[in-house]
Amino acid sequence: MTSLLDVRDLTFHYADRAGPVRAVDNVSFSLASGGSALGLVGESGSGKSSLALAIMRMLPTNVARYDGEVWLDGQELLGMAENRFRQEIRWRKLALVPQGAQNGFNPVLRVGEQIIEPLVVSGAAGKREARARAQELLAYVGLPADVYLRYPHELSGGMKQRAMIAAALILEPPVVIMDEPTSALDASVQTQITNLLKRLKQDMNLAIIFITHDIALASDLCDDLAVVYAGEIVEIGSAEQVLLHPSHPYTQRLLASIPRLHSDTLPQFIPGAPPDLREPPAGCRFHPRCPLVFEPCAQKSPPAFEPADGQMARCWLIEDGSG
Ligand SMILES: Nc1ncnc2c1ncn2[C@@H]1O[C@H](COP(=O)(O)OP(=O)(O)OP(=O)(O)O)[C@@H](O)[C@H]1O
Ligand code: SF4
Ligand SMILES: [Mg+2]
């Protein structure tokens, strides 16, 4: 079966005076079709935003290494000429709601003008048609019609996030990457946005890549979960597999760190700190913090093992039979 989006061995390093920052290393995953969400979950600094930027080809000037393949609907995107990528792919087929998007609006332009800009600039619609489409989208994301004429400072954080989601959808892309769309919002607004994303994936048959540090939040929305540690995906599978039968010790620790209501077990925190990606540990990058570390872990990087059908984890315990 061909996938809608197929990311293969994507690697993206930043150049830094002290050496390359290995923010994304050999990352592979697929989104089978629309109407589904994949959660990319990991601690701060694990490379989640860098991965989003690498897929979108929105790279800074200090790139040290950028390779791999990204296939969208049968087309390879990394080798495509920038002009063509800009005209045919970015925002049209693949959109991003960037981290901190609430602050992404230009403060001196009205919200509506900013939402319709790509539609008008690309010539896909006249101003009147674009406005009607934007107002339809604003209503869909739960905003009053007059938001179209307001300035960004006249919206709350939650409203700005909804408006940003509407802006990402204006060209009807089949795939949208949402980078921490709820992290700056209070719990009730967070739930409203998550519910909106659930509706979006169903009603618009949207494929969503949902980036978060909160595995509990991801489990509410996502059909599949990928756990990111120090620039690598260490485990991926259906949400059920990853939540109920986590194979990688890091995933197990992440789940044990969630506070639970009505439970006598206290949350357990992961000891130590994530590694410096300029000099990640040799072998398994989690080995300095892993309670189950054993002989091969510091020597050799674990390959992708398949603990169950459709589940992948990079841990020597799986080969060893005890994972
Ligand atoms: N332009 C840059 N140049 C050099 N290093 C960078 C650059 N941008 C990010 N990094 C580094 O790349 C690593 C991954 O950063 P990234 O922002 O992708 O992590 P993240 O998982 O999105 O974190 P967070 O949860 O805090 O948003 C970090 O070590 C970060 O310091
Ligand atoms: S490979 Fe070794 S160090 Fe890494 S997670 Fe598995 S047991 Fe722990
Ligand atoms: Mg980030």
Coordinates of C-alpha atoms and ligand atoms in Angstrom, one line a residue:
M1 CA 0.0 0.0 0.0
T2 CA 1.4 3.5 -0.8
S3 CA 1.3 6.1 1.9
L4 CA 0.2 9.7 1.7
L5 CA 3.4 10.9 3.3
D6 CA 6.6 8.8 3.6
V7 CA 9.6 10.2 5.4
R8 CA 12.7 8.0 4.9
D9 CA 16.0 8.4 6.7
L10 CA 15.6 12.1 7.0
T11 CA 18.7 13.7 8.6
F12 CA 19.2 17.4 9.4
H13 CA 22.1 18.8 11.3
Y14 CA 22.8 22.5 12.1
A15 CA 26.3 23.9 11.8
D16 CA 27.6 25.2 15.1
R17 CA 31.1 26.5 16.1
A18 CA 31.5 23.5 18.4
G19 CA 30.5 21.0 15.6
P20 CA 27.3 19.8 14.0
V21 CA 24.1 19.8 16.1
R22 CA 22.5 16.4 15.2
A23 CA 18.9 17.6 15.6
V24 CA 17.3 15.0 13.2
D25 CA 19.0 11.7 12.5
N26 CA 17.8 8.9 10.2
V27 CA 14.1 9.6 10.9
S28 CA 11.6 7.5 9.1
F29 CA 7.8 7.3 9.4
S30 CA 4.7 7.2 7.2
L31 CA 1.2 8.6 7.3
A32 CA -1.0 6.1 5.6
S33 CA -3.9 8.4 4.6
G34 CA -6.0 11.4 5.4
G35 CA -8.3 11.3 8.4
S36 CA -5.5 10.3 10.8
A37 CA -3.1 11.9 13.2
L38 CA 0.5 10.9 14.1
G39 CA 1.8 12.3 17.4
L40 CA 5.5 13.2 17.6
V41 CA 6.3 13.2 21.3
G42 CA 9.6 14.1 22.9
E43 CA 11.3 16.3 25.5
S44 CA 12.4 19.9 24.9
G45 CA 15.4 20.0 22.5
S46 CA 14.8 16.5 21.1
G47 CA 14.5 17.9 17.6
K48 CA 10.7 17.9 17.0
S49 CA 10.6 21.4 15.5
S50 CA 13.7 20.8 13.5
L51 CA 12.0 17.7 12.0
A52 CA 9.0 19.8 11.1
L53 CA 11.2 22.4 9.4
A54 CA 13.1 19.8 7.6
I55 CA 9.9 18.3 6.1
M56 CA 8.7 21.8 5.1
R57 CA 12.2 22.7 3.7
M58 CA 12.1 25.8 5.8
L59 CA 15.8 25.7 6.7
P60 CA 18.0 28.2 8.4
T61 CA 21.3 29.3 6.8
N62 CA 23.5 27.2 9.1
V63 CA 22.7 23.8 7.7
A64 CA 25.5 21.3 8.1
R65 CA 23.7 18.2 6.6
Y66 CA 20.3 17.7 5.1
D67 CA 19.4 14.4 3.3
G68 CA 17.0 11.6 3.1
E69 CA 13.7 11.4 1.2
V70 CA 10.2 12.8 1.8
W71 CA 7.5 11.4 -0.4
L72 CA 4.1 13.1 -0.6
D73 CA 1.5 11.4 -2.7
G74 CA 4.1 9.7 -4.9
Q75 CA 6.4 12.8 -5.4
E76 CA 9.8 13.1 -3.8
L77 CA 10.1 16.6 -2.2
L78 CA 13.7 17.0 -1.1
G79 CA 15.1 16.7 -4.6
M80 CA 12.4 19.0 -6.1
A81 CA 13.5 22.5 -7.4
E82 CA 12.7 25.2 -4.8
N83 CA 10.5 27.1 -7.2
R84 CA 8.4 24.1 -7.9
F85 CA 8.2 23.2 -4.2
R86 CA 7.1 26.7 -3.4
Q87 CA 4.4 26.8 -6.1
E88 CA 3.0 23.3 -5.8
I89 CA 3.8 21.9 -2.4
R90 CA 4.4 24.3 0.5
W91 CA 1.1 25.4 2.0
R92 CA -0.9 23.8 -0.8
K93 CA -0.2 20.2 0.0
L94 CA 1.8 20.5 3.1
A95 CA 1.2 23.2 5.7
L96 CA 2.7 24.0 9.1
V97 CA 1.3 25.7 12.1
P98 CA 4.7 26.7 13.6
Q99 CA 5.6 26.6 17.3
G100 CA 4.5 29.8 19.0
A101 CA 2.2 30.5 16.1
Q102 CA 0.1 32.8 18.2
N103 CA 2.9 35.3 17.8
G104 CA 3.2 34.7 14.1
F105 CA 0.7 37.2 12.9
N106 CA 1.9 40.6 11.6
P107 CA 0.6 43.0 14.3
V108 CA -0.1 45.8 11.8
L109 CA -2.3 43.8 9.4
R110 CA -5.8 42.7 10.0
V111 CA -6.2 38.9 10.7
G112 CA -8.4 38.3 7.6
E113 CA -6.0 39.9 5.2
Q114 CA -3.2 37.6 6.5
I115 CA -5.4 34.5 6.2
I116 CA -6.4 35.2 2.6
E117 CA -2.9 36.3 1.4
P118 CA -1.7 32.9 0.0
L119 CA -5.0 32.4 -1.8
V120 CA -4.9 35.9 -3.4
V121 CA -1.2 35.9 -4.1
S122 CA -1.3 32.5 -5.8
G123 CA -4.2 33.8 -8.0
A124 CA -6.3 30.8 -6.9
A125 CA -9.2 33.1 -5.9
G126 CA -10.2 36.8 -6.2
K127 CA -10.5 38.9 -3.0
R128 CA -14.2 38.4 -2.6
E129 CA -14.1 34.6 -3.0
A130 CA -11.0 34.4 -0.7
R131 CA -12.8 36.4 2.0
A132 CA -15.9 34.1 1.8
R133 CA -13.6 31.1 2.2
A134 CA -11.7 32.7 5.1
Q135 CA -15.0 33.5 6.9
E136 CA -16.2 30.0 6.4
L137 CA -13.0 28.7 7.9
L138 CA -13.1 31.1 10.8
A139 CA -16.6 29.9 11.6
Y140 CA -15.4 26.3 11.4
V141 CA -12.6 26.9 13.9
G142 CA -15.1 28.5 16.3
L143 CA -14.3 32.2 15.8
P144 CA -16.8 35.0 15.3
A145 CA -17.0 36.5 11.8
D146 CA -15.7 39.9 13.0
V147 CA -12.3 38.4 13.7
Y148 CA -11.7 38.8 10.0
L149 CA -11.5 42.6 10.5
R150 CA -9.7 42.6 13.8
Y151 CA -6.0 43.1 14.5
P152 CA -4.0 40.3 16.1
H153 CA -3.7 42.1 19.5
E154 CA -7.5 42.1 19.7
L155 CA -7.6 38.3 20.0
S156 CA -6.8 36.1 23.0
G157 CA -4.1 33.4 22.8
G158 CA -6.6 30.7 22.1
M159 CA -8.3 32.8 19.4
K160 CA -5.0 33.5 17.7
Q161 CA -4.2 29.8 17.7
R162 CA -7.6 29.0 16.1
A163 CA -7.0 31.8 13.5
M164 CA -3.5 30.3 12.7
I165 CA -5.1 26.9 12.1
A166 CA -7.6 28.6 9.8
A167 CA -4.7 30.3 8.0
A168 CA -2.9 26.9 7.5
L169 CA -6.1 25.4 6.0
I170 CA -6.8 28.2 3.5
L171 CA -5.3 26.3 0.5
E172 CA -6.9 23.0 1.6
P173 CA -3.6 21.0 2.1
P174 CA -4.1 17.3 2.8
V175 CA -1.3 17.2 5.4
V176 CA -0.8 19.7 8.2
I177 CA 2.0 19.7 10.8
M178 CA 1.0 21.3 14.1
D179 CA 4.0 22.2 16.2
E180 CA 2.9 22.4 19.9
P181 CA -0.4 24.0 19.0
T182 CA -1.7 24.0 22.6
S183 CA 1.4 24.4 24.8
A184 CA 0.9 28.1 25.6
L185 CA -2.8 27.7 26.4
D186 CA -4.6 26.9 29.6
A187 CA -6.1 23.5 30.1
S188 CA -9.7 24.2 29.0
V189 CA -8.6 26.0 25.8
Q190 CA -6.2 23.2 25.2
T191 CA -9.1 20.7 25.3
Q192 CA -11.1 22.9 22.9
I193 CA -8.3 23.1 20.4
T194 CA -7.7 19.3 20.6
N195 CA -11.4 18.8 20.0
L196 CA -11.2 21.1 17.0
L197 CA -8.3 19.0 15.6
K198 CA -10.3 15.8 16.0
R199 CA -13.1 17.4 14.0
L200 CA -10.7 18.6 11.4
K201 CA -9.2 15.2 10.7
Q202 CA -12.6 13.7 10.3
D203 CA -14.6 16.4 8.5
M204 CA -11.7 17.5 6.2
N205 CA -10.0 14.1 5.9
L206 CA -6.9 15.8 7.1
A207 CA -3.7 14.0 7.9
I208 CA -2.2 15.7 11.0
I209 CA 1.4 15.5 12.4
F210 CA 0.9 16.6 16.0
I211 CA 4.0 17.7 17.8
T212 CA 4.0 17.8 21.6
H213 CA 6.0 17.1 24.7
D214 CA 2.8 15.8 26.3
I215 CA 2.2 12.1 25.6
A216 CA -1.1 12.1 27.4
L217 CA -2.4 14.9 25.2
A218 CA -1.1 13.2 22.0
S219 CA -2.9 10.0 23.1
D220 CA -6.2 11.8 23.1
L221 CA -5.9 12.9 19.4
C222 CA -3.5 10.6 17.7
D223 CA -4.0 7.2 16.0
D224 CA -0.2 6.6 15.9
L225 CA 2.6 7.7 18.2
A226 CA 6.3 8.3 17.5
V227 CA 8.6 8.9 20.4
V228 CA 11.5 11.2 19.7
Y229 CA 14.7 11.1 21.8
A230 CA 17.8 13.1 21.0
G231 CA 17.1 13.5 17.3
E232 CA 15.9 10.0 16.7
I233 CA 12.6 8.2 16.6
V234 CA 13.1 5.5 19.3
E235 CA 9.6 4.0 19.1
I236 CA 6.7 4.2 16.8
G237 CA 3.4 2.3 16.6
S238 CA -0.3 2.6 16.9
A239 CA -1.3 4.7 20.0
E240 CA -2.6 1.5 21.5
Q241 CA 0.7 -0.4 21.1
V242 CA 2.8 2.5 22.3
L243 CA 0.6 3.3 25.3
L244 CA -0.3 -0.2 26.4
H245 CA 2.8 -2.2 25.3
P246 CA 5.7 0.3 25.2
S247 CA 8.8 -1.5 24.1
H248 CA 11.5 1.1 24.6
P249 CA 12.6 2.0 28.1
Y250 CA 12.4 5.7 27.3
T251 CA 8.7 5.3 26.3
Q252 CA 8.1 3.3 29.4
R253 CA 9.7 6.0 31.6
L254 CA 7.8 8.8 29.7
L255 CA 4.5 7.0 30.5
A256 CA 5.5 6.4 34.1
S257 CA 6.1 10.1 34.5
I258 CA 2.4 11.0 33.9
P259 CA 0.6 11.8 37.1
R260 CA -2.5 9.6 37.5
L261 CA -5.7 10.4 39.2
H262 CA -7.0 7.7 41.7
S263 CA -3.7 5.8 41.8
D264 CA -1.4 5.1 44.7
T265 CA 1.6 5.1 42.3
L266 CA 3.5 8.4 42.2
P267 CA 4.8 9.7 38.9
Q268 CA 8.4 8.7 38.3
F269 CA 10.7 11.2 36.8
I270 CA 13.4 10.3 34.3
P271 CA 16.8 10.8 35.9
G272 CA 19.5 12.9 34.2
A273 CA 19.0 15.4 31.3
P274 CA 18.7 15.0 27.5
P275 CA 22.1 14.9 25.8
D276 CA 23.8 17.8 24.1
L277 CA 23.1 17.1 20.4
R278 CA 26.5 18.4 19.4
E279 CA 28.0 15.3 21.1
P280 CA 25.2 12.7 21.6
P281 CA 26.3 9.6 23.5
A282 CA 27.7 6.7 21.4
G283 CA 25.6 3.7 20.8
C284 CA 22.1 4.0 22.1
R285 CA 21.7 7.8 22.8
F286 CA 19.5 7.0 25.9
H287 CA 22.1 4.7 27.5
P288 CA 23.4 7.2 30.1
R289 CA 19.9 7.6 31.5
C290 CA 18.6 4.0 30.9
P291 CA 17.9 1.9 34.0
L292 CA 18.1 -1.3 31.9
V293 CA 21.4 -0.5 30.1
F294 CA 23.6 -3.6 29.4
E295 CA 26.7 -4.6 27.5
P296 CA 26.0 -3.6 23.8
C297 CA 24.2 -0.3 24.5
A298 CA 27.1 2.0 24.8
Q299 CA 28.9 0.4 21.9
K300 CA 26.5 0.0 19.0
S301 CA 23.5 2.1 18.0
P302 CA 20.4 -0.2 18.1
P303 CA 18.7 -0.7 14.7
A304 CA 14.9 -0.7 14.2
F305 CA 13.5 -3.9 15.8
E306 CA 9.8 -4.9 15.4
P307 CA 8.5 -6.0 18.8
A308 CA 5.0 -6.4 17.2
D309 CA 3.4 -6.1 13.8
G310 CA 3.5 -2.4 12.9
Q311 CA 5.5 -1.4 16.0
M312 CA 9.2 -0.3 15.8
A313 CA 11.6 0.3 18.7
R314 CA 15.3 0.9 18.7
C315 CA 16.5 -1.0 21.8
W316 CA 18.9 -4.0 22.2
L317 CA 16.6 -5.6 24.7
I318 CA 14.2 -6.5 21.9
E319 CA 16.9 -8.5 20.1
D320 CA 18.0 -9.9 23.4
G321 CA 14.4 -11.2 23.9
S322 CA 13.8 -9.4 27.2
G323 CA 12.3 -6.2 25.7
Ligands
LIG1 N1 19.3 27.4 14.1 C1 19.9 26.5 15.0 N2 21.2 26.4 15.0 C2 21.8 25.6 15.8 N3 21.2 24.7 16.6 C3 19.8 24.8 16.7 C4 19.1 25.7 15.8 N4 17.8 25.5 16.0 C5 17.7 24.5 17.0 N5 18.9 24.1 17.3 C6 19.2 23.0 18.3 O1 18.7 21.8 17.7 C7 18.2 20.9 18.8 C8 16.7 20.6 18.5 O2 16.0 21.8 18.7 P1 14.4 21.8 18.4 O3 13.9 23.2 18.5 O4 14.2 21.1 17.1 O5 13.8 20.9 19.6 P2 12.3 20.7 20.0 O6 12.1 19.2 20.3 O7 11.4 21.3 19.1 O8 12.3 21.4 21.4 P3 11.0 22.2 22.2 O9 10.2 21.1 22.7 O10 11.7 23.0 23.2 O11 10.3 23.0 21.1 C9 18.4 21.7 20.1 O12 19.6 21.3 20.6 C10 18.5 23.2 19.6 O13 19.3 23.9 20.5
SF4_2 S1 19.5 -0.1 23.9 FE1 20.2 -0.4 26.0 S2 20.4 1.7 26.8 FE2 19.2 1.9 25.0 S3 17.1 1.8 25.7 FE3 17.6 -0.3 25.2 S4 18.4 -1.2 27.1 FE4 18.4 1.0 27.4
MG3 MG 10.0 22.8 19.2

